[in-house]
XYZ file of C-alpha atoms in Angstrom:
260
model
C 7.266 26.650 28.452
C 8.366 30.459 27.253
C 11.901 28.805 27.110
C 10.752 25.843 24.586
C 8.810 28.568 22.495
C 12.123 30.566 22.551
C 14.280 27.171 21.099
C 11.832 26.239 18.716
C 11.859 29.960 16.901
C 15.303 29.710 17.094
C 15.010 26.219 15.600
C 12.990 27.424 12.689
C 14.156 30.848 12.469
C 17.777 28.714 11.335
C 16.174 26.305 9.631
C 14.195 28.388 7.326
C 17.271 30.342 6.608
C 18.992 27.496 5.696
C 16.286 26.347 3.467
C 15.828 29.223 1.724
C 19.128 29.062 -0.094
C 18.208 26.850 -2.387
C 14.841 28.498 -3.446
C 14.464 26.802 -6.667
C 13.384 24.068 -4.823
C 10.200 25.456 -3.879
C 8.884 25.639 -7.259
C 10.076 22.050 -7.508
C 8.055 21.300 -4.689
C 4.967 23.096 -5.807
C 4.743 21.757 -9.314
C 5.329 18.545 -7.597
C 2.554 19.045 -5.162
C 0.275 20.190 -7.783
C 0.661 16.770 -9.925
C 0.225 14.532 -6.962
C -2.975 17.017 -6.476
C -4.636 16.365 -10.006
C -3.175 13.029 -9.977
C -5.814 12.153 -6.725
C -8.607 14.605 -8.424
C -8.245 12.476 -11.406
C -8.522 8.963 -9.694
C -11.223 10.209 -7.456
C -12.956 11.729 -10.411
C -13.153 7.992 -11.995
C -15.568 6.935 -9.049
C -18.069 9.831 -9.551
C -17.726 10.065 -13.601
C -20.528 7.500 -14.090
C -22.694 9.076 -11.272
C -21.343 6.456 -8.602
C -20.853 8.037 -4.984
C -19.280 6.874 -1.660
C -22.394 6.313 0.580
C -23.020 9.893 1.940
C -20.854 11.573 0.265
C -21.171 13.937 -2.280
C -18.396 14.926 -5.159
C -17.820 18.300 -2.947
C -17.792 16.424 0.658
C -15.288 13.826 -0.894
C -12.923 16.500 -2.108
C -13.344 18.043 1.615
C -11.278 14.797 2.465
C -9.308 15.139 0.397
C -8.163 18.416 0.696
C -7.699 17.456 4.623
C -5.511 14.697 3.182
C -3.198 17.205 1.424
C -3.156 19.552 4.430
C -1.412 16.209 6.348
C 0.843 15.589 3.313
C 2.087 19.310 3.680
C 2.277 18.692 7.536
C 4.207 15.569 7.234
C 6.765 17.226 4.582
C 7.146 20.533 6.812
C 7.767 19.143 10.239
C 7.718 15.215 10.226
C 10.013 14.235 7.474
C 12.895 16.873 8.325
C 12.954 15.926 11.677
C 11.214 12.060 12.458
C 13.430 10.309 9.330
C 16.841 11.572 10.893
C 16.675 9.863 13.751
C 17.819 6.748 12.085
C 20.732 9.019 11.302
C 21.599 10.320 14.501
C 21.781 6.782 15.946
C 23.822 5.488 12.710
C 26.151 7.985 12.755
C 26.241 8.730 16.688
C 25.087 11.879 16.935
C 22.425 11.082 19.223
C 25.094 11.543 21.959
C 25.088 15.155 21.810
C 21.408 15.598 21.590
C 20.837 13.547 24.938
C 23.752 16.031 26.380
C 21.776 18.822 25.664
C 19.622 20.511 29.098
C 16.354 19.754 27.086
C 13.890 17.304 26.625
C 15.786 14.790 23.216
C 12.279 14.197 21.976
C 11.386 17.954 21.780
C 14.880 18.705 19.752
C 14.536 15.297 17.303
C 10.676 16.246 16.767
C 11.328 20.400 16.020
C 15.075 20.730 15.049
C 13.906 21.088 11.368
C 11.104 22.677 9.602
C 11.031 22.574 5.587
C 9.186 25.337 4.125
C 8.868 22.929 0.964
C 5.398 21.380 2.032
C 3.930 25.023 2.268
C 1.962 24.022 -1.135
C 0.222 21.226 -0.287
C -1.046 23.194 3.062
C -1.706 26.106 0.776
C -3.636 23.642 -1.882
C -5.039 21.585 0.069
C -6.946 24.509 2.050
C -7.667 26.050 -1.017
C -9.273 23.092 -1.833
C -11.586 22.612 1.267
C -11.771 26.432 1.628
C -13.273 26.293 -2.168
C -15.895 22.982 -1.381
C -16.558 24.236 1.526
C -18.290 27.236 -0.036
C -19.984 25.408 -2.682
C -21.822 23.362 0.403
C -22.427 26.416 2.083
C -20.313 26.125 4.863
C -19.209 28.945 7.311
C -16.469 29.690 9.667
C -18.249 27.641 12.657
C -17.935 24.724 10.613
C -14.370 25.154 9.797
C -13.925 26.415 13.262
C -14.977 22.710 14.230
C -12.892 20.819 12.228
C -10.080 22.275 13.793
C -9.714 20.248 16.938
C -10.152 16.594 15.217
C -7.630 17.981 12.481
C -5.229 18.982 15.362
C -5.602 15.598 17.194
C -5.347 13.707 13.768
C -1.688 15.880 13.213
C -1.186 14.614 16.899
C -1.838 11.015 16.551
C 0.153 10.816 13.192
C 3.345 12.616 14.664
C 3.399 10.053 17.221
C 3.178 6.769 15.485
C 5.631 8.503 13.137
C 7.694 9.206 16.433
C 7.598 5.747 17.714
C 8.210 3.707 14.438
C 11.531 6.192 14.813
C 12.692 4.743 18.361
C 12.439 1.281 17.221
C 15.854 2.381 15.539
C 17.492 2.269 18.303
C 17.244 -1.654 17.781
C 16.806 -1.979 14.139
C 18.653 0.533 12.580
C 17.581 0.993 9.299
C 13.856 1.079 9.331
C 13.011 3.439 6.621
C 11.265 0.939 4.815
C 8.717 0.679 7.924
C 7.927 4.805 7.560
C 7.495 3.985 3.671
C 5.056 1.514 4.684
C 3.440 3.979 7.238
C 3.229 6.598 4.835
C 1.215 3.731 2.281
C -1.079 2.964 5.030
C -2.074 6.723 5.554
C -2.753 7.131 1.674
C -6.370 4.852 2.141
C -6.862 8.344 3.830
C -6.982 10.304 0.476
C -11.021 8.686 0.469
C -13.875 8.696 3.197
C -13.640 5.153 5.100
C -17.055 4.288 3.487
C -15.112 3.918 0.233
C -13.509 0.713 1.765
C -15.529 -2.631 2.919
C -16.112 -3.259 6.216
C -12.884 -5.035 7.253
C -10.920 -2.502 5.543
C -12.676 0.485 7.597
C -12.394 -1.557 10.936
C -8.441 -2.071 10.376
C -8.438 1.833 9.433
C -9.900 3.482 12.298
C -8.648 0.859 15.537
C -5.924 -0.265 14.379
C -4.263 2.262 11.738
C -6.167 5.058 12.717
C -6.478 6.387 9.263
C -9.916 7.337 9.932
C -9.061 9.611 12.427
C -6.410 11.865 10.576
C -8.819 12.311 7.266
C -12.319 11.525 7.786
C -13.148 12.401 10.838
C -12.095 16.725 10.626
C -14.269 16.006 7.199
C -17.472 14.991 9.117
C -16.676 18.202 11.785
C -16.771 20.496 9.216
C -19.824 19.045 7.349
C -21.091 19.416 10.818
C -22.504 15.544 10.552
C -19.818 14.087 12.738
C -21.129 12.372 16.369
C -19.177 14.337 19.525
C -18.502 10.946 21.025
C -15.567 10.564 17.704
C -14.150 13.991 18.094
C -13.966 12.681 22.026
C -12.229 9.558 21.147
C -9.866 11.247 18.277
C -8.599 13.083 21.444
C -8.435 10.151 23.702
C -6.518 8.515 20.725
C -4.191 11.581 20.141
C -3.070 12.032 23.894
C -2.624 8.409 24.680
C -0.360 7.906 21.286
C 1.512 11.321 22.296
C 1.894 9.538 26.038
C 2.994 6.493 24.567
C 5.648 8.217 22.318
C 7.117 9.702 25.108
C 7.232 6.604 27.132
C 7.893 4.573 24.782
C 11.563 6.500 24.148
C 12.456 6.817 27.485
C 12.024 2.741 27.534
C 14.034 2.516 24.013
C 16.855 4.866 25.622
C 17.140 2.372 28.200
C 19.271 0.088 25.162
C 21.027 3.186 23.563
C 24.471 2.100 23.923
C 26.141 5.113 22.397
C 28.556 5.207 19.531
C 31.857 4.998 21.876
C 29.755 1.760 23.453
């Protein structure tokens, strides 16, 4: 385990470096982050404008989801993206030869090669933003203390359908449109489920689990969520994070290299 911890701050410490060239694009990336920001204020301001509210939710508590929603944005663009979206490259291009010669686990190196310091605003807005609710409603640290664990399994349970959509390119090769349609999907997340009828919220939390990534952390730190969902989000995160891994040992199984 001290090993891995070792690579991966190598990983980053590189990466980062790297990165950090070209620092003009972090401004890029915050002004960027900051429209996309108002842009969902705006649209979830014309719900509430007229006095309309989600059922149970209050202007403040919806922009507690939202701000959760941006915190997974700026996970996604730090760690998912840089990593998750080359592995269609590595197969394309071969390079997926060396990483399965190297003495550590190939999932570890595709999943934490690469970190991008260019989704640090949306984590930085986006807790802002829940930090700033949060204290309207009167929250305290226990209650954003709580909201830590569901938020952790939601980053969990995203990273590994992210991970597995990835393998399937070792038989369809370009599948980029799939993770563009993934990354659709997880946008219903920007709004409590309540905010969708009842077929929409079923297909949201069992079969895209949506619900669990956005909604979910928002009830734990409202302190109104039921134990028996931050139980499941966990059953849900570890049996996606199992599947990922079996699921690419069973896709490596047709890797035929690029000298095949």
């Amino acid at each position: 385990m001290q090993r891995y911890f070792k690579i991966l701050m190598l990983f980053w410490e590189t990466a980062i470096a790297a990165e950090l060239e070209y620092r003009i694009n972090f401004l890029i990336s915050a002004i960027t982050s900051l429209g996309s920001l108002i842009g969902s204020i705006f649209s979830l301001f014309l719900f509430y404008r007229t006095g309309y509210s989600f059922e149970g939710w209050s202007w403040e508590e919806a922009l507690v989801v939202l701000g959760i929603f941006t915190i997974l944005q700026g996970f996604s663009t730090t760690i998912l993206v840089p990593n998750l979206n080359r592995i269609v490259t590595h197969v394309q291009d071969g390079t997926l030869d060396f990483v399965l010669l190297k003495p550590l686990s190939s999932q570890f190196w595709l999943s934490t090669r690469m970190v991008s310091p260019w989704g640090t605003p949306d984590l930085i807005f986006g807790c802002s933003m829940v930090a700033y609710q949060g204290s309207k409603l009167g929250l305290t640290w226990k209650d954003y203390l709580a909201s830590l664990l569901p938020l952790s399994f939601g980053m969990m349970s995203l990273y590994s359908l992210w991970f597995i959509l990835g393998a399937t390119s070792i038989w369809f090769v370009k599948i980029y449109n799939v993770t563009e349609v993934l990354q659709g999907l997880l946008e219903a997340g920007r709004y409590p489920m309540v905010a969708y009828p009842m077929a929409y919220r079923f297909f949201f939390t069992f079969i895209i689990p949506v619900a669990f990534l956005t909604t979910i952390p928002a009830e734990s730190i409202l302190g109104r969520n039921n134990i028996s969902w931050v139980v499941g989000s966990g059953f849900l995160a570890l049996g996606l994070l199992f599947i990922s891994a079996r699921f690419w040992q069973f896709a490596l199984k047709f890797y035929t290299s690029a000298s095949s």
